């Protein structure tokens, strides 16, 4: 299982299994720098960098994916390494040459060969074979998706290249917390591994005050530390003054409205139940260059039963596409005459 896990994880992170290894039994509060320093004590590995961490609820510890400058020779790789100031070793798992070679070969034993299919035309046999194949693919996808990481956030302004701004990072983190079925400890690790600089210091302070803090509490602390100090009422006031910019498509204006509206709701400036009505009302009020489209979509007549964001966006984009096709046709007709 560890060997398959290593190969799947490497594929998800885009690194070579020949230069990678898994480190098991790592305590969940271990700093990345300490992990790298400990592994670099094994001279054969060269420089080591942590590429991912995953919490194992059965072992109650981390499994860490590391990338090494040198190729990992499993024949000389020690079975474990003992970190300083502890008597609990970390297990090391590398990819054997035989495993890597086998994974690069075409599958010589598929679930059901062509000859077997010809001999076994019974529908139940085919259904069973397809089911086994789908189950195998499903396991792989499920394992790989567990290793997807949040983008990096430091809280530094202006945002350094390759990092996320606060709003984008918060959206990713909230989506992960709300939709992932992984344990809270793993969600917390995924948040922590995405942080650096000032943001990492805030997370460390949260952990120091409450080692059992939930992932949402980490997100809230980061939002409070780096977001603007505006209240829900102030954000709602700014939301009510949004207007369409010159040459801005109505669909793009709607996206700006939605982003501002989400912040208003999150800060308590408006109940979530009133979001659809507020969105439509502000779209109608602020759309200064799209009167004809508002008329065609009959949006003013729908205030009593406002559509949600996705419905509204789909309708507007369809109308924009229709208008673009008419404009293109008119241009061709004019050129031809």
mmCIF file of C-alpha atoms in Angstrom:
data_model
loop_
_atom_site.group_PDB
_atom_site.id
_atom_site.type_symbol
_atom_site.label_atom_id
_atom_site.label_comp_id
_atom_site.label_asym_id
_atom_site.label_seq_id
_atom_site.Cartn_x
_atom_site.Cartn_y
_atom_site.Cartn_z
ATOM 1 C CA UNK A 1 0.000 0.000 0.000
ATOM 2 C CA UNK A 2 2.843 2.435 0.844
ATOM 3 C CA UNK A 3 4.452 1.833 -2.559
ATOM 4 C CA UNK A 4 1.205 2.533 -4.435
ATOM 5 C CA UNK A 5 0.585 5.555 -2.232
ATOM 6 C CA UNK A 6 4.033 6.932 -3.078
ATOM 7 C CA UNK A 7 3.515 6.565 -6.838
ATOM 8 C CA UNK A 8 -0.005 8.035 -6.789
ATOM 9 C CA UNK A 9 1.093 10.966 -4.656
ATOM 10 C CA UNK A 10 4.132 11.664 -6.878
ATOM 11 C CA UNK A 11 1.891 11.677 -9.940
ATOM 12 C CA UNK A 12 -0.455 14.156 -8.277
ATOM 13 C CA UNK A 13 2.420 16.468 -7.306
ATOM 14 C CA UNK A 14 4.266 16.082 -10.622
ATOM 15 C CA UNK A 15 7.544 14.739 -9.208
ATOM 16 C CA UNK A 16 9.604 11.660 -10.071
ATOM 17 C CA UNK A 17 9.185 8.623 -7.767
ATOM 18 C CA UNK A 18 12.917 7.971 -8.209
ATOM 19 C CA UNK A 19 13.663 11.138 -6.235
ATOM 20 C CA UNK A 20 10.883 10.773 -3.676
ATOM 21 C CA UNK A 21 10.214 8.984 -0.419
ATOM 22 C CA UNK A 22 7.478 8.731 2.176
ATOM 23 C CA UNK A 23 8.166 9.510 5.813
ATOM 24 C CA UNK A 24 5.736 7.858 8.226
ATOM 25 C CA UNK A 25 4.950 8.216 11.950
ATOM 26 C CA UNK A 26 5.706 11.955 11.969
ATOM 27 C CA UNK A 27 3.896 13.827 14.810
ATOM 28 C CA UNK A 28 1.248 16.186 13.430
ATOM 29 C CA UNK A 29 2.748 19.290 15.064
ATOM 30 C CA UNK A 30 6.171 18.839 13.435
ATOM 31 C CA UNK A 31 7.469 21.855 11.496
ATOM 32 C CA UNK A 32 8.383 21.439 7.816
ATOM 33 C CA UNK A 33 11.866 22.839 8.419
ATOM 34 C CA UNK A 34 12.519 20.230 11.128
ATOM 35 C CA UNK A 35 11.406 17.393 8.823
ATOM 36 C CA UNK A 36 13.738 18.601 6.053
ATOM 37 C CA UNK A 37 16.640 19.090 8.470
ATOM 38 C CA UNK A 38 16.192 15.593 9.928
ATOM 39 C CA UNK A 39 16.115 13.888 6.519
ATOM 40 C CA UNK A 40 19.125 15.830 5.251
ATOM 41 C CA UNK A 41 21.093 14.118 8.006
ATOM 42 C CA UNK A 42 20.890 11.070 5.703
ATOM 43 C CA UNK A 43 23.730 12.174 3.403
ATOM 44 C CA UNK A 44 22.692 9.927 0.501
ATOM 45 C CA UNK A 45 19.474 11.916 0.036
ATOM 46 C CA UNK A 46 21.125 15.290 -0.520
ATOM 47 C CA UNK A 47 18.896 18.323 -0.230
ATOM 48 C CA UNK A 48 15.328 17.405 0.827
ATOM 49 C CA UNK A 49 12.116 19.364 0.397
ATOM 50 C CA UNK A 50 8.658 18.534 1.789
ATOM 51 C CA UNK A 51 6.065 18.376 -1.022
ATOM 52 C CA UNK A 52 2.974 17.301 0.919
ATOM 53 C CA UNK A 53 1.606 16.078 4.256
ATOM 54 C CA UNK A 54 -1.392 13.875 5.022
ATOM 55 C CA UNK A 55 -2.821 12.913 8.385
ATOM 56 C CA UNK A 56 -3.324 9.179 9.017
ATOM 57 C CA UNK A 57 -6.216 8.765 11.498
ATOM 58 C CA UNK A 58 -5.293 5.126 12.186
ATOM 59 C CA UNK A 59 -1.694 5.869 13.142
ATOM 60 C CA UNK A 60 -2.594 9.321 14.542
ATOM 61 C CA UNK A 61 0.430 10.797 12.792
ATOM 62 C CA UNK A 62 1.505 12.352 9.503
ATOM 63 C CA UNK A 63 2.675 10.691 6.330
ATOM 64 C CA UNK A 64 4.984 13.142 4.531
ATOM 65 C CA UNK A 65 5.988 13.182 0.856
ATOM 66 C CA UNK A 66 9.532 14.444 0.308
ATOM 67 C CA UNK A 67 11.507 15.185 -2.857
ATOM 68 C CA UNK A 68 15.266 14.585 -2.741
ATOM 69 C CA UNK A 69 17.979 16.103 -4.905
ATOM 70 C CA UNK A 70 19.634 12.683 -5.269
ATOM 71 C CA UNK A 71 17.902 9.558 -6.529
ATOM 72 C CA UNK A 72 16.657 7.410 -3.664
ATOM 73 C CA UNK A 73 18.481 4.066 -3.584
ATOM 74 C CA UNK A 74 16.267 1.718 -1.584
ATOM 75 C CA UNK A 75 19.166 -0.711 -1.143
ATOM 76 C CA UNK A 76 21.110 1.838 0.900
ATOM 77 C CA UNK A 77 18.147 3.750 2.339
ATOM 78 C CA UNK A 78 17.859 3.155 6.102
ATOM 79 C CA UNK A 79 14.486 1.756 7.217
ATOM 80 C CA UNK A 80 14.004 4.690 9.572
ATOM 81 C CA UNK A 81 15.573 7.865 10.904
ATOM 82 C CA UNK A 82 15.642 9.053 14.513
ATOM 83 C CA UNK A 83 14.906 12.784 14.935
ATOM 84 C CA UNK A 84 16.708 14.731 17.624
ATOM 85 C CA UNK A 85 15.136 15.032 21.081
ATOM 86 C CA UNK A 86 12.868 12.003 20.615
ATOM 87 C CA UNK A 87 13.019 8.237 20.921
ATOM 88 C CA UNK A 88 10.354 7.561 18.269
ATOM 89 C CA UNK A 89 11.851 6.899 14.796
ATOM 90 C CA UNK A 90 10.243 7.900 11.496
ATOM 91 C CA UNK A 91 9.838 5.131 8.922
ATOM 92 C CA UNK A 92 11.233 5.758 5.421
ATOM 93 C CA UNK A 93 9.692 4.284 2.260
ATOM 94 C CA UNK A 94 11.291 4.665 -1.191
ATOM 95 C CA UNK A 95 10.291 3.407 -4.638
ATOM 96 C CA UNK A 96 12.120 0.273 -5.751
ATOM 97 C CA UNK A 97 13.483 0.086 -9.296
ATOM 98 C CA UNK A 98 11.310 -2.947 -9.991
ATOM 99 C CA UNK A 99 8.137 -1.103 -8.987
ATOM 100 C CA UNK A 100 9.017 1.938 -11.115
ATOM 101 C CA UNK A 101 9.770 -0.242 -14.139
ATOM 102 C CA UNK A 102 6.547 -2.197 -13.762
ATOM 103 C CA UNK A 103 4.462 0.971 -13.547
ATOM 104 C CA UNK A 104 6.004 2.283 -16.776
ATOM 105 C CA UNK A 105 5.139 -0.924 -18.657
ATOM 106 C CA UNK A 106 1.812 -1.358 -20.435
ATOM 107 C CA UNK A 107 -0.642 -3.466 -18.499
ATOM 108 C CA UNK A 108 -0.077 -7.054 -19.616
ATOM 109 C CA UNK A 109 -2.944 -8.337 -17.481
ATOM 110 C CA UNK A 110 -5.982 -6.127 -18.006
ATOM 111 C CA UNK A 111 -9.186 -6.800 -16.131
ATOM 112 C CA UNK A 112 -10.491 -8.780 -19.093
ATOM 113 C CA UNK A 113 -8.497 -9.555 -22.249
ATOM 114 C CA UNK A 114 -9.914 -9.418 -25.784
ATOM 115 C CA UNK A 115 -9.751 -13.208 -26.071
ATOM 116 C CA UNK A 116 -11.620 -13.631 -22.812
ATOM 117 C CA UNK A 117 -14.252 -11.174 -23.979
ATOM 118 C CA UNK A 118 -14.713 -13.157 -27.173
ATOM 119 C CA UNK A 119 -15.103 -16.373 -25.176
ATOM 120 C CA UNK A 120 -17.264 -14.807 -22.486
ATOM 121 C CA UNK A 121 -19.943 -12.802 -24.210
ATOM 122 C CA UNK A 122 -22.335 -13.176 -21.311
ATOM 123 C CA UNK A 123 -23.604 -9.733 -20.257
ATOM 124 C CA UNK A 124 -22.968 -10.427 -16.578
ATOM 125 C CA UNK A 125 -19.284 -11.133 -17.255
ATOM 126 C CA UNK A 126 -18.896 -7.886 -19.184
ATOM 127 C CA UNK A 127 -20.730 -5.906 -16.521
ATOM 128 C CA UNK A 128 -18.552 -7.447 -13.816
ATOM 129 C CA UNK A 129 -15.367 -6.578 -15.737
ATOM 130 C CA UNK A 130 -16.448 -2.990 -16.307
ATOM 131 C CA UNK A 131 -17.405 -2.676 -12.648
ATOM 132 C CA UNK A 132 -13.976 -3.894 -11.518
ATOM 133 C CA UNK A 133 -12.267 -1.449 -13.858
ATOM 134 C CA UNK A 134 -14.364 1.492 -12.637
ATOM 135 C CA UNK A 135 -13.726 0.544 -9.015
ATOM 136 C CA UNK A 136 -9.998 0.431 -9.676
ATOM 137 C CA UNK A 137 -10.059 3.857 -11.353
ATOM 138 C CA UNK A 138 -12.257 5.259 -8.581
ATOM 139 C CA UNK A 139 -9.780 4.187 -5.914
ATOM 140 C CA UNK A 140 -6.961 5.873 -7.791
ATOM 141 C CA UNK A 141 -8.869 9.130 -8.261
ATOM 142 C CA UNK A 142 -9.946 9.127 -4.617
ATOM 143 C CA UNK A 143 -6.399 8.598 -3.387
ATOM 144 C CA UNK A 144 -4.959 11.253 -5.703
ATOM 145 C CA UNK A 145 -7.559 13.895 -4.851
ATOM 146 C CA UNK A 146 -6.680 13.591 -1.155
ATOM 147 C CA UNK A 147 -3.277 15.143 -1.902
ATOM 148 C CA UNK A 148 -4.457 18.316 -3.632
ATOM 149 C CA UNK A 149 -3.066 21.292 -1.781
ATOM 150 C CA UNK A 150 -4.306 24.812 -1.198
ATOM 151 C CA UNK A 151 -2.424 27.570 -2.964
ATOM 152 C CA UNK A 152 0.201 29.434 -0.934
ATOM 153 C CA UNK A 153 -0.826 32.433 1.178
ATOM 154 C CA UNK A 154 1.521 34.586 3.280
ATOM 155 C CA UNK A 155 -0.463 37.758 3.984
ATOM 156 C CA UNK A 156 2.316 39.903 2.493
ATOM 157 C CA UNK A 157 1.137 43.022 0.600
ATOM 158 C CA UNK A 158 1.511 43.402 -2.330
ATOM 159 C CA UNK A 159 0.897 39.723 -3.011
ATOM 160 C CA UNK A 160 4.175 38.044 -4.124
ATOM 161 C CA UNK A 161 4.196 36.147 -7.460
ATOM 162 C CA UNK A 162 2.891 32.605 -7.140
ATOM 163 C CA UNK A 163 0.804 33.348 -4.048
ATOM 164 C CA UNK A 164 -2.931 33.847 -3.573
ATOM 165 C CA UNK A 165 -4.660 37.002 -2.415
ATOM 166 C CA UNK A 166 -6.674 36.696 0.781
ATOM 167 C CA UNK A 167 -10.124 36.525 -0.841
ATOM 168 C CA UNK A 168 -9.106 33.767 -3.265
ATOM 169 C CA UNK A 169 -7.361 31.763 -0.562
ATOM 170 C CA UNK A 170 -10.341 32.058 1.799
ATOM 171 C CA UNK A 171 -12.681 30.772 -0.924
ATOM 172 C CA UNK A 172 -10.444 27.746 -1.557
ATOM 173 C CA UNK A 173 -10.036 27.000 2.144
ATOM 174 C CA UNK A 174 -13.755 27.273 2.921
ATOM 175 C CA UNK A 175 -14.607 25.031 -0.038
ATOM 176 C CA UNK A 176 -12.114 22.421 1.171
ATOM 177 C CA UNK A 177 -13.469 22.489 4.732
ATOM 178 C CA UNK A 178 -17.107 22.295 3.634
ATOM 179 C CA UNK A 179 -16.803 19.622 0.920
ATOM 180 C CA UNK A 180 -13.949 17.359 2.011
ATOM 181 C CA UNK A 181 -14.802 14.192 3.931
ATOM 182 C CA UNK A 182 -11.299 13.955 5.409
ATOM 183 C CA UNK A 183 -10.780 14.248 9.204
ATOM 184 C CA UNK A 184 -10.398 17.696 10.759
ATOM 185 C CA UNK A 185 -6.750 17.004 11.550
ATOM 186 C CA UNK A 186 -5.990 16.481 7.865
ATOM 187 C CA UNK A 187 -7.955 19.587 6.877
ATOM 188 C CA UNK A 188 -5.954 21.521 9.457
ATOM 189 C CA UNK A 189 -2.715 20.177 7.986
ATOM 190 C CA UNK A 190 -3.759 21.207 4.492
ATOM 191 C CA UNK A 191 -4.386 24.731 5.762
ATOM 192 C CA UNK A 192 -1.081 24.904 7.641
ATOM 193 C CA UNK A 193 1.028 23.602 4.758
ATOM 194 C CA UNK A 194 -0.319 26.380 2.498
ATOM 195 C CA UNK A 195 0.778 29.175 4.848
ATOM 196 C CA UNK A 196 4.071 31.011 5.103
ATOM 197 C CA UNK A 197 5.449 34.213 6.567
ATOM 198 C CA UNK A 198 3.030 36.328 8.645
ATOM 199 C CA UNK A 199 0.106 33.992 7.898
ATOM 200 C CA UNK A 200 2.043 31.037 9.278
ATOM 201 C CA UNK A 201 2.797 33.025 12.442
ATOM 202 C CA UNK A 202 -0.934 33.656 12.981
ATOM 203 C CA UNK A 203 -1.645 29.938 12.560
ATOM 204 C CA UNK A 204 1.086 29.078 15.062
ATOM 205 C CA UNK A 205 -0.507 31.463 17.566
ATOM 206 C CA UNK A 206 -3.876 29.746 17.086
ATOM 207 C CA UNK A 207 -2.265 26.350 17.677
ATOM 208 C CA UNK A 208 -0.447 27.620 20.781
ATOM 209 C CA UNK A 209 -3.681 28.946 22.305
ATOM 210 C CA UNK A 210 -5.764 25.902 21.352
ATOM 211 C CA UNK A 211 -4.058 22.786 19.922
ATOM 212 C CA UNK A 212 -7.513 21.365 19.110
ATOM 213 C CA UNK A 213 -8.750 24.422 17.186
ATOM 214 C CA UNK A 214 -10.983 23.503 14.243
ATOM 215 C CA UNK A 215 -10.034 24.240 10.612
ATOM 216 C CA UNK A 216 -12.753 26.910 10.523
ATOM 217 C CA UNK A 217 -11.211 28.639 13.548
ATOM 218 C CA UNK A 218 -7.877 28.840 11.706
ATOM 219 C CA UNK A 219 -9.646 30.357 8.683
ATOM 220 C CA UNK A 220 -11.508 32.865 10.875
ATOM 221 C CA UNK A 221 -8.288 33.913 12.616
ATOM 222 C CA UNK A 222 -6.524 34.508 9.292
ATOM 223 C CA UNK A 223 -9.481 36.469 7.948
ATOM 224 C CA UNK A 224 -9.575 38.654 11.070
ATOM 225 C CA UNK A 225 -5.821 39.246 10.881
ATOM 226 C CA UNK A 226 -5.474 40.141 7.205
ATOM 227 C CA UNK A 227 -8.897 41.262 5.981
ATOM 228 C CA UNK A 228 -10.081 44.857 6.069
ATOM 229 C CA UNK A 229 -11.640 45.828 9.424
ATOM 230 C CA UNK A 230 -14.928 46.868 7.791
ATOM 231 C CA UNK A 231 -18.147 45.809 9.500
ATOM 232 C CA UNK A 232 -21.001 44.013 7.783
ATOM 233 C CA UNK A 233 -22.947 47.286 7.637
ATOM 234 C CA UNK A 234 -20.039 49.119 5.998
ATOM 235 C CA UNK A 235 -19.593 46.356 3.431
ATOM 236 C CA UNK A 236 -23.326 46.420 2.688
ATOM 237 C CA UNK A 237 -23.180 50.183 2.145
ATOM 238 C CA UNK A 238 -20.322 49.731 -0.351
ATOM 239 C CA UNK A 239 -22.229 46.869 -2.018
ATOM 240 C CA UNK A 240 -25.258 49.102 -2.588
ATOM 241 C CA UNK A 241 -23.075 51.597 -4.489
ATOM 242 C CA UNK A 242 -21.608 49.136 -7.020
ATOM 243 C CA UNK A 243 -22.053 50.240 -10.639
ATOM 244 C CA UNK A 244 -21.245 48.720 -14.005
ATOM 245 C CA UNK A 245 -17.995 50.029 -15.486
ATOM 246 C CA UNK A 246 -17.728 51.312 -19.069
ATOM 247 C CA UNK A 247 -17.380 48.370 -21.520
ATOM 248 C CA UNK A 248 -17.857 45.890 -18.666
ATOM 249 C CA UNK A 249 -20.064 42.955 -19.634
ATOM 250 C CA UNK A 250 -23.157 42.448 -17.523
ATOM 251 C CA UNK A 251 -21.916 38.946 -16.596
ATOM 252 C CA UNK A 252 -18.635 40.400 -15.286
ATOM 253 C CA UNK A 253 -20.535 43.014 -13.293
ATOM 254 C CA UNK A 254 -22.670 40.232 -11.811
ATOM 255 C CA UNK A 255 -19.507 38.400 -10.692
ATOM 256 C CA UNK A 256 -18.286 41.549 -8.925
ATOM 257 C CA UNK A 257 -21.655 41.866 -7.240
ATOM 258 C CA UNK A 258 -21.498 38.240 -6.087
ATOM 259 C CA UNK A 259 -18.020 38.608 -4.623
ATOM 260 C CA UNK A 260 -19.032 41.700 -2.646
ATOM 261 C CA UNK A 261 -22.325 40.112 -1.583
ATOM 262 C CA UNK A 262 -20.557 37.043 -0.190
ATOM 263 C CA UNK A 263 -18.410 39.247 2.038
ATOM 264 C CA UNK A 264 -21.480 41.138 3.243
ATOM 265 C CA UNK A 265 -23.225 37.891 4.224
ATOM 266 C CA UNK A 266 -20.096 36.470 5.883
ATOM 267 C CA UNK A 267 -19.714 39.630 8.009
ATOM 268 C CA UNK A 268 -23.371 39.571 9.052
ATOM 269 C CA UNK A 269 -24.432 42.604 7.046
ATOM 270 C CA UNK A 270 -27.261 40.679 5.362
ATOM 271 C CA UNK A 271 -28.964 37.337 6.077
ATOM 272 C CA UNK A 272 -28.207 34.612 3.533
ATOM 273 C CA UNK A 273 -31.940 34.196 2.875
ATOM 274 C CA UNK A 274 -32.049 37.729 1.425
ATOM 275 C CA UNK A 275 -29.049 37.303 -0.886
ATOM 276 C CA UNK A 276 -30.970 36.461 -4.093
ATOM 277 C CA UNK A 277 -33.178 39.529 -3.795
ATOM 278 C CA UNK A 278 -30.282 41.863 -2.951
ATOM 279 C CA UNK A 279 -28.223 40.515 -5.856
ATOM 280 C CA UNK A 280 -30.962 41.084 -8.427
ATOM 281 C CA UNK A 281 -31.861 44.506 -7.047
ATOM 282 C CA UNK A 282 -28.261 45.731 -7.196
ATOM 283 C CA UNK A 283 -27.780 44.295 -10.684
ATOM 284 C CA UNK A 284 -30.787 46.262 -11.954
ATOM 285 C CA UNK A 285 -29.758 49.409 -10.077
ATOM 286 C CA UNK A 286 -26.090 49.355 -11.080
ATOM 287 C CA UNK A 287 -26.327 48.130 -14.693
ATOM 288 C CA UNK A 288 -25.915 51.515 -16.362
ATOM 289 C CA UNK A 289 -25.059 50.250 -19.872
ATOM 290 C CA UNK A 290 -27.241 47.148 -20.199
ATOM 291 C CA UNK A 291 -30.831 48.407 -20.143
ATOM 292 C CA UNK A 292 -31.808 46.470 -23.275
ATOM 293 C CA UNK A 293 -30.499 43.184 -21.873
ATOM 294 C CA UNK A 294 -32.333 43.744 -18.585
ATOM 295 C CA UNK A 295 -35.482 44.328 -20.600
ATOM 296 C CA UNK A 296 -35.002 41.197 -22.713
ATOM 297 C CA UNK A 297 -34.433 39.045 -19.623
ATOM 298 C CA UNK A 298 -37.466 40.594 -17.883
ATOM 299 C CA UNK A 299 -35.435 40.935 -14.684
ATOM 300 C CA UNK A 300 -37.458 43.817 -13.272
ATOM 301 C CA UNK A 301 -40.579 41.636 -13.337
ATOM 302 C CA UNK A 302 -38.829 38.883 -11.320
ATOM 303 C CA UNK A 303 -38.087 40.757 -8.104
ATOM 304 C CA UNK A 304 -40.706 38.767 -6.191
ATOM 305 C CA UNK A 305 -39.090 35.475 -7.218
ATOM 306 C CA UNK A 306 -35.418 36.276 -7.869
ATOM 307 C CA UNK A 307 -33.153 33.625 -9.466
ATOM 308 C CA UNK A 308 -30.018 32.423 -7.705
ATOM 309 C CA UNK A 309 -26.537 33.411 -8.840
ATOM 310 C CA UNK A 310 -25.913 30.495 -11.226
ATOM 311 C CA UNK A 311 -29.319 30.794 -12.887
ATOM 312 C CA UNK A 312 -28.824 34.516 -13.367
ATOM 313 C CA UNK A 313 -25.293 34.084 -14.709
ATOM 314 C CA UNK A 314 -26.378 31.417 -17.220
ATOM 315 C CA UNK A 315 -29.247 33.563 -18.503
ATOM 316 C CA UNK A 316 -27.049 36.635 -18.900
ATOM 317 C CA UNK A 317 -24.232 34.762 -20.646
ATOM 318 C CA UNK A 318 -26.710 33.153 -23.044
ATOM 319 C CA UNK A 319 -28.103 36.591 -23.899
ATOM 320 C CA UNK A 320 -24.577 37.984 -24.328
ATOM 321 C CA UNK A 321 -23.769 35.128 -26.692
ATOM 322 C CA UNK A 322 -26.927 35.805 -28.693
ATOM 323 C CA UNK A 323 -26.117 39.515 -28.971
ATOM 324 C CA UNK A 324 -22.548 38.716 -30.043
ATOM 325 C CA UNK A 325 -23.789 36.391 -32.797
ATOM 326 C CA UNK A 326 -26.198 39.082 -34.058
ATOM 327 C CA UNK A 327 -23.387 41.639 -34.111
ATOM 328 C CA UNK A 328 -21.141 39.221 -36.005
ATOM 329 C CA UNK A 329 -23.876 38.496 -38.546
ATOM 330 C CA UNK A 330 -24.530 42.209 -39.026
ATOM 331 C CA UNK A 331 -20.824 42.838 -39.602
ATOM 332 C CA UNK A 332 -20.626 40.092 -42.238
ATOM 333 C CA UNK A 333 -23.793 41.354 -43.959
ATOM 334 C CA UNK A 334 -22.463 44.935 -44.073
ATOM 335 C CA UNK A 335 -19.104 43.791 -45.471
ATOM 336 C CA UNK A 336 -20.814 41.722 -48.165
ATOM 337 C CA UNK A 337 -22.888 44.673 -49.311
#
